[in-house]
PDB file of C-alpha atoms in Angstrom:
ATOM      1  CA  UNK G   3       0.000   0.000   0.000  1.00 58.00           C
ATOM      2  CA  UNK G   4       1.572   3.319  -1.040  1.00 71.00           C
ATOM      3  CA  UNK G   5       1.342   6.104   1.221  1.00 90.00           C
ATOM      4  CA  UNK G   6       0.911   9.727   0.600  1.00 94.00           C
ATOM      5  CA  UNK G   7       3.331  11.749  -1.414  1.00 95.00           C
ATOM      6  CA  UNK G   8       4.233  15.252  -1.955  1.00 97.00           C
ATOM      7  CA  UNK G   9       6.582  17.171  -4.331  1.00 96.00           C
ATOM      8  CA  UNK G  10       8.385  19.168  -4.160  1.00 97.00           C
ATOM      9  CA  UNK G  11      10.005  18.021  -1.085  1.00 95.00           C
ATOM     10  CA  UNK G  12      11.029  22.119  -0.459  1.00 96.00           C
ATOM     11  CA  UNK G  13      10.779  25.373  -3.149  1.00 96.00           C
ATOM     12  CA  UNK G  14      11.842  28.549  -2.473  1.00 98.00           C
ATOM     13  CA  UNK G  15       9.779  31.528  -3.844  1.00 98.00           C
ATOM     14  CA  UNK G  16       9.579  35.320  -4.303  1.00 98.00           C
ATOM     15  CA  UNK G  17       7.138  37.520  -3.277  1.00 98.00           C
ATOM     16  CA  UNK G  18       4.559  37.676  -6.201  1.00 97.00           C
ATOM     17  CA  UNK G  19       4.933  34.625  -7.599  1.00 98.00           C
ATOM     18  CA  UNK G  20       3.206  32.013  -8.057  1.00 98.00           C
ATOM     19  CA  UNK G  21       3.477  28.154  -6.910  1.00 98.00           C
ATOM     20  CA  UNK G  22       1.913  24.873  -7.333  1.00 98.00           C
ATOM     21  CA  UNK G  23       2.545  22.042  -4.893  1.00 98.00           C
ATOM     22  CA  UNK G  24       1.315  18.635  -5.097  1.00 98.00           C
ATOM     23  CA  UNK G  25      -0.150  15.768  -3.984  1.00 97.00           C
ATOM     24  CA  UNK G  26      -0.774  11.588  -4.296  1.00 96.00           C
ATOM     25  CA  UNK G  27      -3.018  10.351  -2.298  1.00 93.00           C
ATOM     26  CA  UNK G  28      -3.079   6.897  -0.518  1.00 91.00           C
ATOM     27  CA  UNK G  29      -4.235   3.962  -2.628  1.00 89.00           C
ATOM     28  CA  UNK G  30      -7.867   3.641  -2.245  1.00 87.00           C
ATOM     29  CA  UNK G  31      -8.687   7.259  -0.754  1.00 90.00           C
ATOM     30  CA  UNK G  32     -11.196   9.323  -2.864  1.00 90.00           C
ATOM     31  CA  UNK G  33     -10.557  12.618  -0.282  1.00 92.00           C
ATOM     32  CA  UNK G  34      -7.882  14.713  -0.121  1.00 94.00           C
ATOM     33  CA  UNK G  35      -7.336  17.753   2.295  1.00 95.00           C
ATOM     34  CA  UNK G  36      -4.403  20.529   2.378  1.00 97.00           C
ATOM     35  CA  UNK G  37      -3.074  22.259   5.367  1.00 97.00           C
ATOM     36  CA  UNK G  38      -0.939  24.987   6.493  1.00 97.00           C
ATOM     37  CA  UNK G  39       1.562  24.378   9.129  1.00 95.00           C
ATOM     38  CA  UNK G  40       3.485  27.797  10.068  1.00 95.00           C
ATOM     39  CA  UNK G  41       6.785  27.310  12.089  1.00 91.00           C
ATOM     40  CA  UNK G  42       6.023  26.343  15.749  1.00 89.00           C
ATOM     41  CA  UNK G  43       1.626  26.228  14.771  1.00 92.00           C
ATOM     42  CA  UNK G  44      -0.434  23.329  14.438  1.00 93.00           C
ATOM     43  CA  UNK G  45      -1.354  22.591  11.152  1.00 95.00           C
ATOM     44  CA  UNK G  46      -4.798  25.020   9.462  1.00 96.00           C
ATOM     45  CA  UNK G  47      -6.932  23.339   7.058  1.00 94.00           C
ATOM     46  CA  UNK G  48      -6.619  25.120   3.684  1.00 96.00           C
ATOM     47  CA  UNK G  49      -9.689  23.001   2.066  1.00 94.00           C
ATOM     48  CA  UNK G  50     -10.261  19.789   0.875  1.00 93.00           C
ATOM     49  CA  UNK G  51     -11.560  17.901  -2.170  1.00 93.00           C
ATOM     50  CA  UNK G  52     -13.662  15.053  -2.992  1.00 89.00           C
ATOM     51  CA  UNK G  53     -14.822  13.526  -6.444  1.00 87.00           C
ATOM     52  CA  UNK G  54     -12.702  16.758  -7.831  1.00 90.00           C
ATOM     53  CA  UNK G  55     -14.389  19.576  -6.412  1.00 90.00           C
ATOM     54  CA  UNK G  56     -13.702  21.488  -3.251  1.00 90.00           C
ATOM     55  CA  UNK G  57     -15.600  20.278  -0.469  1.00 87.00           C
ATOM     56  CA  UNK G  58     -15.362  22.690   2.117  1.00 88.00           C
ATOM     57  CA  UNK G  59     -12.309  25.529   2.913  1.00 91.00           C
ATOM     58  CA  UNK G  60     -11.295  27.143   5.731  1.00 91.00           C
ATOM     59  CA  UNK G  61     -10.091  30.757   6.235  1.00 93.00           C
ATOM     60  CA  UNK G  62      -7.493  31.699   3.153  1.00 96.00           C
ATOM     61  CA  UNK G  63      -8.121  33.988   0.652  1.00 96.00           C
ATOM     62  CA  UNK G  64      -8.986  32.971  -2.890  1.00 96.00           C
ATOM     63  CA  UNK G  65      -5.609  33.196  -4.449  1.00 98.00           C
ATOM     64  CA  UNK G  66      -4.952  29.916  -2.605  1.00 98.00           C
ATOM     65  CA  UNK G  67      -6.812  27.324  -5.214  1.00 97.00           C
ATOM     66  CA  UNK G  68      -6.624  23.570  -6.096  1.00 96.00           C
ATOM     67  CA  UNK G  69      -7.951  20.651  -8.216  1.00 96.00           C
ATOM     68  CA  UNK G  70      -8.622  17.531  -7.623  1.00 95.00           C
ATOM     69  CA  UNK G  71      -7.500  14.829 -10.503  1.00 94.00           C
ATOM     70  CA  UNK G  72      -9.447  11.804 -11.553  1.00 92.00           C
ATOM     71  CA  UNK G  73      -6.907   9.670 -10.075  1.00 90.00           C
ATOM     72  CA  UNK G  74      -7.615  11.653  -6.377  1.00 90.00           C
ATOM     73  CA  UNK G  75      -4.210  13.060  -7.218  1.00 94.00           C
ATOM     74  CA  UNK G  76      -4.339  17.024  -6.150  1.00 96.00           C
ATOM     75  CA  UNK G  77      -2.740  20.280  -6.694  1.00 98.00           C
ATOM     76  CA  UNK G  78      -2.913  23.598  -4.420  1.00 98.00           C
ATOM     77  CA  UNK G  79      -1.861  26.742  -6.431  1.00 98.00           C
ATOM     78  CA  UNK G  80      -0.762  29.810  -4.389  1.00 98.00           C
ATOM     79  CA  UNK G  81      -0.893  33.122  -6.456  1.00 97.00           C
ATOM     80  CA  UNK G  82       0.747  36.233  -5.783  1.00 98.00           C
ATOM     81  CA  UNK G  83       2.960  35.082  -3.061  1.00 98.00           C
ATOM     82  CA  UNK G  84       3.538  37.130   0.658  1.00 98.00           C
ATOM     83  CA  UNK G  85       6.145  36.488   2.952  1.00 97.00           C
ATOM     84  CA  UNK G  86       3.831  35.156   5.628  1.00 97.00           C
ATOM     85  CA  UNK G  87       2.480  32.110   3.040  1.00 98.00           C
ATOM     86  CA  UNK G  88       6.193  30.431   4.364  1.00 98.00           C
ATOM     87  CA  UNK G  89       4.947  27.497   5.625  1.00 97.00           C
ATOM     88  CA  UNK G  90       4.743  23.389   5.567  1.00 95.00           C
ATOM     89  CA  UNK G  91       2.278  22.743   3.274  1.00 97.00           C
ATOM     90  CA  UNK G  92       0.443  18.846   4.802  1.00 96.00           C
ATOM     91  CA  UNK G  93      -1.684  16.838   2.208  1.00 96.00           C
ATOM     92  CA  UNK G  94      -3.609  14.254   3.767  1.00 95.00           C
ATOM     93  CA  UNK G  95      -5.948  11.987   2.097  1.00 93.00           C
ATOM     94  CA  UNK G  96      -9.199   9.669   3.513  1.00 90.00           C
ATOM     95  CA  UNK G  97     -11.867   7.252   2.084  1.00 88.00           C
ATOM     96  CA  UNK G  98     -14.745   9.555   2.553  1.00 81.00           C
ATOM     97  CA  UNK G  99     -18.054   8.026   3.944  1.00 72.00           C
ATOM     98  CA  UNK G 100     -20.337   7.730   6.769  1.00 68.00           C
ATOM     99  CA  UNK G 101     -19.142  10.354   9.530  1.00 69.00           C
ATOM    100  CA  UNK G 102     -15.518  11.326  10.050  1.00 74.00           C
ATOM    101  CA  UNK G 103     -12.706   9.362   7.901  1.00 80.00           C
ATOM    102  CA  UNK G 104      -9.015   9.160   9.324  1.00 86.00           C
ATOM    103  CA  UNK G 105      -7.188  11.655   7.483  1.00 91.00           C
ATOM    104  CA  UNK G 106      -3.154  10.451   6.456  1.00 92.00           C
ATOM    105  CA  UNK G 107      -0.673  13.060   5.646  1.00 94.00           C
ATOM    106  CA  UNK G 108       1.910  13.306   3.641  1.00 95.00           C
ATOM    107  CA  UNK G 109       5.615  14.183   4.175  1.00 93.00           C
ATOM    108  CA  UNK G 110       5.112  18.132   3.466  1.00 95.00           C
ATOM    109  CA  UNK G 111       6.225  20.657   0.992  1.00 96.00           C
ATOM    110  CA  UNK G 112       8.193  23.561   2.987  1.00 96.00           C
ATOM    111  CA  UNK G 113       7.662  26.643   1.257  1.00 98.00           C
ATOM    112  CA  UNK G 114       9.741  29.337   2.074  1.00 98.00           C
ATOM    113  CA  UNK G 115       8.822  32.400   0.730  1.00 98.00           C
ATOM    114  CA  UNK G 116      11.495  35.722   0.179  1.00 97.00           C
TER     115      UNK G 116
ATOM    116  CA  UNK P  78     -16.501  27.043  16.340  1.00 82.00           C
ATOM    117  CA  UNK P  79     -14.401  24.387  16.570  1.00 88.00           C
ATOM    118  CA  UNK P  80     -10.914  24.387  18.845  1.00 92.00           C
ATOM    119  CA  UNK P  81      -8.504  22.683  20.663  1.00 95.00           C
ATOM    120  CA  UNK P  82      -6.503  23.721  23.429  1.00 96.00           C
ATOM    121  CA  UNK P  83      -3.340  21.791  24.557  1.00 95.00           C
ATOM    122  CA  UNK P  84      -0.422  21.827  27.342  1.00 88.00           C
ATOM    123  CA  UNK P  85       2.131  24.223  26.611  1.00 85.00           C
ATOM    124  CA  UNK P  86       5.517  22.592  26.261  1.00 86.00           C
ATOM    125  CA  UNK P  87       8.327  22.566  25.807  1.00 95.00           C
ATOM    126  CA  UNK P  88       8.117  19.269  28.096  1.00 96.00           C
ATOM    127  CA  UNK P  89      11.408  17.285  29.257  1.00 97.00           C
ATOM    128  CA  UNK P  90      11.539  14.349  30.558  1.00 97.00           C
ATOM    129  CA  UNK P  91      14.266  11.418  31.660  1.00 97.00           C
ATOM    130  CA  UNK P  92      13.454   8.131  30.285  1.00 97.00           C
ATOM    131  CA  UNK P  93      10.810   5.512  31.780  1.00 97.00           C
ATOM    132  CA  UNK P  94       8.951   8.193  33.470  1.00 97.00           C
ATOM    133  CA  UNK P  95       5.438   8.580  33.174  1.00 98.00           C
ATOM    134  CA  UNK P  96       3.904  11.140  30.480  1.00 97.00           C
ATOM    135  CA  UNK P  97       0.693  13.235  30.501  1.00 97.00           C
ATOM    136  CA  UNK P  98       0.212  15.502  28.032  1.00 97.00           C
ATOM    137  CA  UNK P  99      -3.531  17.584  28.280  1.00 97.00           C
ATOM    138  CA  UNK P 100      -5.757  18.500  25.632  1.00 98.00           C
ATOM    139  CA  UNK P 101      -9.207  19.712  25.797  1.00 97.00           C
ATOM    140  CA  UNK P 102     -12.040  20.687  23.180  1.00 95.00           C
ATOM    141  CA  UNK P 103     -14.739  22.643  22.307  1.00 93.00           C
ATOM    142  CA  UNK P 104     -16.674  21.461  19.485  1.00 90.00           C
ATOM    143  CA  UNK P 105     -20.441  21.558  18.366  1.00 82.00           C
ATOM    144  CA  UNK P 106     -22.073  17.504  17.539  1.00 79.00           C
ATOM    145  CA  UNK P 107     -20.166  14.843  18.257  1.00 82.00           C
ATOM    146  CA  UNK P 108     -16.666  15.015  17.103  1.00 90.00           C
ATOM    147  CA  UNK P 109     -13.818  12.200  16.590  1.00 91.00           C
ATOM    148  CA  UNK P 110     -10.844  13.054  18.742  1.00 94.00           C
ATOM    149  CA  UNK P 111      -7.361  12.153  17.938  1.00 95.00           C
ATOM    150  CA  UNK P 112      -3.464  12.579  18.220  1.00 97.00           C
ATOM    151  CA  UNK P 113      -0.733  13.035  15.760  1.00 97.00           C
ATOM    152  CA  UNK P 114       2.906  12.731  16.190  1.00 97.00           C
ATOM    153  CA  UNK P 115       5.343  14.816  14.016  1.00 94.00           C
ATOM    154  CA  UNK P 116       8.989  13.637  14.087  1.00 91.00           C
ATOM    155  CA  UNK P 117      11.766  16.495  13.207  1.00 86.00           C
ATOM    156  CA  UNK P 118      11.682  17.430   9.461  1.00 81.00           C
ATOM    157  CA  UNK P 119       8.435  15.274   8.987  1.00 83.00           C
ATOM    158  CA  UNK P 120       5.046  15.563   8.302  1.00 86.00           C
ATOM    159  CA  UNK P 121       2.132  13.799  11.047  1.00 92.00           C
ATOM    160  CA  UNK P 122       1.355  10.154  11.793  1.00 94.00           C
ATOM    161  CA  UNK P 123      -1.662   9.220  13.460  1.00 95.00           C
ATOM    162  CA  UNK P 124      -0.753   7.831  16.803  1.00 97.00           C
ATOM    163  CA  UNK P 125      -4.393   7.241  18.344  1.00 97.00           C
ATOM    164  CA  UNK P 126      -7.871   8.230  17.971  1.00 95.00           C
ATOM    165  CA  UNK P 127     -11.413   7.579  19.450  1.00 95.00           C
ATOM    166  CA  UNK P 128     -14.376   8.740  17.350  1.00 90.00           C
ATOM    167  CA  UNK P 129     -17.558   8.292  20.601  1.00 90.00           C
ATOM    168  CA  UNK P 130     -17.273   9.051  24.159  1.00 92.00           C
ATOM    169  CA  UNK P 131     -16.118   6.797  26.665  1.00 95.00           C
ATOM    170  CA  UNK P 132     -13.924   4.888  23.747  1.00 95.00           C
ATOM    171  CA  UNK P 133      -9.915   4.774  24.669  1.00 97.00           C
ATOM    172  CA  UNK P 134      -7.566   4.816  21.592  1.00 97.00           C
ATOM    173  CA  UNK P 135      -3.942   3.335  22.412  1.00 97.00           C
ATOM    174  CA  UNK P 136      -0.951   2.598  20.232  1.00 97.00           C
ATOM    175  CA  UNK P 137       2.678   2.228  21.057  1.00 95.00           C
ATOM    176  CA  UNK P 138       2.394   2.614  24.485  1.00 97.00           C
ATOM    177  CA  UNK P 139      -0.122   5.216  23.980  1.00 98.00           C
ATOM    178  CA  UNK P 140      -3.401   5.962  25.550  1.00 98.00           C
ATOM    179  CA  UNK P 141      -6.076   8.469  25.553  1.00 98.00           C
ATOM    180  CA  UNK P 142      -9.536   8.120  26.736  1.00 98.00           C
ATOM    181  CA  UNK P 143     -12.430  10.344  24.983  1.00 96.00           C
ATOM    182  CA  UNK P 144     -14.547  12.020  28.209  1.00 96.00           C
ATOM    183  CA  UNK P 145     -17.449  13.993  27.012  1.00 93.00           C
ATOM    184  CA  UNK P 146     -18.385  15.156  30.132  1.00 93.00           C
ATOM    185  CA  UNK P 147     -14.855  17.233  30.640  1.00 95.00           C
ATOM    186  CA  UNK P 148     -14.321  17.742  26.878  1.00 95.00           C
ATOM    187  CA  UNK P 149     -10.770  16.289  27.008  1.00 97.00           C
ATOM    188  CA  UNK P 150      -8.349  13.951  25.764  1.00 98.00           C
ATOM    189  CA  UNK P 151      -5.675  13.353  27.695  1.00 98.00           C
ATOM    190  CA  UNK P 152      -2.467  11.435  25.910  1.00 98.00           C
ATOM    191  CA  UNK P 153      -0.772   9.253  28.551  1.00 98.00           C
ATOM    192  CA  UNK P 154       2.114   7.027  28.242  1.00 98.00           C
ATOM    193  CA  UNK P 155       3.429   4.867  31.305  1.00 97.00           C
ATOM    194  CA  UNK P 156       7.390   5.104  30.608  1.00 96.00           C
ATOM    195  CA  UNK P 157       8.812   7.140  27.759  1.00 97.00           C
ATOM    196  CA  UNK P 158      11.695   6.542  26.009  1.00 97.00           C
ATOM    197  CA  UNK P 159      14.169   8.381  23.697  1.00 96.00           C
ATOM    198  CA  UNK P 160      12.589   7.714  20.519  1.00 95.00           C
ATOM    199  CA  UNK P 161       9.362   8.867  21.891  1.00 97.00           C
ATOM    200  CA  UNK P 162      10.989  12.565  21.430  1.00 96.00           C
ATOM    201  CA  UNK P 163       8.387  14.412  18.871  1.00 96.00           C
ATOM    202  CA  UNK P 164       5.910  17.066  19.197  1.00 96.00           C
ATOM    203  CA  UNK P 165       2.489  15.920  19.670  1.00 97.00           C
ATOM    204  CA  UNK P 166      -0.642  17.502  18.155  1.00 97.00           C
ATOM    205  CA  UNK P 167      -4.334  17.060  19.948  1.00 97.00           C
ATOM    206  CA  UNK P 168      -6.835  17.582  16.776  1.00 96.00           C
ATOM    207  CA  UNK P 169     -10.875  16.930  16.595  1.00 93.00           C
ATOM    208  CA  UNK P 170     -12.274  15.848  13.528  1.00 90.00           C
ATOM    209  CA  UNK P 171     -16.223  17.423  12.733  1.00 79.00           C
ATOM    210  CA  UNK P 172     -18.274  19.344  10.139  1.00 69.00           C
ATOM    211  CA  UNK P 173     -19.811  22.126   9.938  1.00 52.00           C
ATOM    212  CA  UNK P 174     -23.491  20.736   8.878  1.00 50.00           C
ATOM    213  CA  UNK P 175     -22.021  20.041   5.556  1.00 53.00           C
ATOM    214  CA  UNK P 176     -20.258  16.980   4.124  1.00 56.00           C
ATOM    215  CA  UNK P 177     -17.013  18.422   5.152  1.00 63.00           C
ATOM    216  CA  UNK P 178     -15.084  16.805   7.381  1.00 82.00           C
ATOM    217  CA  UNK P 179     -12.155  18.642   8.322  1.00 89.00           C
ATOM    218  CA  UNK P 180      -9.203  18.238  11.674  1.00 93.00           C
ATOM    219  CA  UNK P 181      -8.625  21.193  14.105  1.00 93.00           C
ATOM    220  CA  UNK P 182      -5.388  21.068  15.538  1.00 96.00           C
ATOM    221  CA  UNK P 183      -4.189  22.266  18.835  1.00 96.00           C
ATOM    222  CA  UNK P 184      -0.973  24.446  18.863  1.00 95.00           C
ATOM    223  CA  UNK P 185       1.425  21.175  19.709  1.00 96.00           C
ATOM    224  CA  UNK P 186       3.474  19.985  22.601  1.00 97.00           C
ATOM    225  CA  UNK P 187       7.280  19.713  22.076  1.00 96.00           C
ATOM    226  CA  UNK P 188       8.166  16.359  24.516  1.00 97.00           C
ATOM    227  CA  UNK P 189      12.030  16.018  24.561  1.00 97.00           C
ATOM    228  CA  UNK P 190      12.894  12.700  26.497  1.00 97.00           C
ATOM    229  CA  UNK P 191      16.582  12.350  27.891  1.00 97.00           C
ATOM    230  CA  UNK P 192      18.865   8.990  28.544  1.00 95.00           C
TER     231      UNK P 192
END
C-alpha cells in the first residue's frame, strides 16, 4: 500500500509569484485535504476535495486554489505570493463516507517564501 | 466554532517516566478526537484516535480516553523513552453541517525525552 506523497520536497519563492505544490493520495482514498503548518503552529486546514471539487475551505483567501484529478491526485496553487504564506504545506488523504474518515498526511512541501 | 486547546511545552523528561500531556475541546455535535505525532523534518502520523465518548484509543504505548463530560483527551504514556521525542498535536475531527469533514489542531506539545 503506497502512502501519501508530496513534491516538491522544499521550493523557495519570491514575493509575487506564483506556486503549485502537489499531492498523491493513498491507494484507495477518494478525499484529499491541504493544510498549512506555520513554524512552531499546528497545522490550518486550507480546504479539501472530494470527487474533484472542493468540499469545504477554511479561512485563506482565494488566491490559494486547487484541483482535484481523476486519479484523487491534487494540486494547491498559491498566487501572488507574501512572505507570511512560508509554511509546511500537509496533504492528507481519507476514504470519505459515513461520519468522520481518518485523514493520512503526507511528508510536506516547505515553502519558504522571500 | 471548533478548537482545541493543549499543554504548553516545551516538556522534558528522563526516560521511563510517566507522560501526561492535556488537551481539551470545544466542538459543536459529536466530534472524533485524535493525536498526531510529528517527528523532526516530517510531516504527522496518526498515533491514536477515538471517534464516541467513553472509547480509549492506544498505540505504542499510547493511551487516551475520549470524556465527554470534561471535553478532554488526555495522551498518557506509562514510561517514555528516547525515541518517543516528537511534538504531539491534539486535533478533533467534525463538520460544519455540511459533508465536510475537516481536523482542528491544537498548537502542539514539544516532549524532549533524555537517557
Amino acid at each position: 500500500e503506497t502512502g501519501v506523497t508530496q513534491s516538491p520536497t522544499h521550493l523557495i519563492k519570491t514575493r509575487g509569484q506564483q506556486v503549485t505544490l502537489r499531492c498523491s493520495s493513498q491507494s484507495g482514498h477518494n478525499t484529499v485535504s491541504w493544510y498549512q503548518q506555520a513554524l512552531g503552529q499546528g497545522p490550518q486546514f486550507i480546504f479539501q476535495y472530494y470527487r474533484e471539487e472542493e468540499n469545504g475551505r477554511g479561512n485563506f483567501p482565494p488566491r490559494f486554489s486547487g484541483l482535484q484529478f481523476p486519479n484523487y491526485s491534487s494540486e494547491l496553487n498559491v498566487n501572488a505570493l507574501e512572505l507570511d504564506d512560508s509554511a509546511l504545506y500537509l496533504c492528507a488523504s481519507s476514504l470519505s463516507g459515513v461520519g468522520m474518515a481518518t485523514q493520512y498526511f503526507g511528508p510536506g512541501t516547505r515553502l519558504t517564501v522571500l | 466554532g471548533d478548537s482545541v486547546t493543549q499543554m504548553e511545552g516545551p516538556v522534558t523528561l528522563s526516560e521511563e517516566a510517566f507522560l501526561t500531556i492535556n488537551c481539551t475541546y470545544t466542538a459543536t455535535g459529536y466530534p472524533s478526537l485524535f493525536w498526531y505525532v510529528q517527528y523532526p523534518g516530517e510531516g504527522l502520523q496518526l498515533l491514536l484516535k477515538a471517534t464516541k465518548a467513553d472509547d480509549k484509543g492506544s498505540n505504542k504505548g499510547f493511551e487516551a480516553t475520549y470524556r465527554k463530560e470534561t471535553t478532554s483527551f488526555h495522551l498518557e504514556k506509562g514510561s517514555v523513552q528516547v525515541s518517543d521525542s516528537a511534538v504531539y498535536f491534539c486535533a478533533l475531527g467534525g463538520n460544519s453541517g455540511g459533508s465536510n469533514y475537516k481536523l482542528t489542531f491544537g498548537k502542539g506539545t514539544l516532549l524532549t525525552v533524555n537517557p
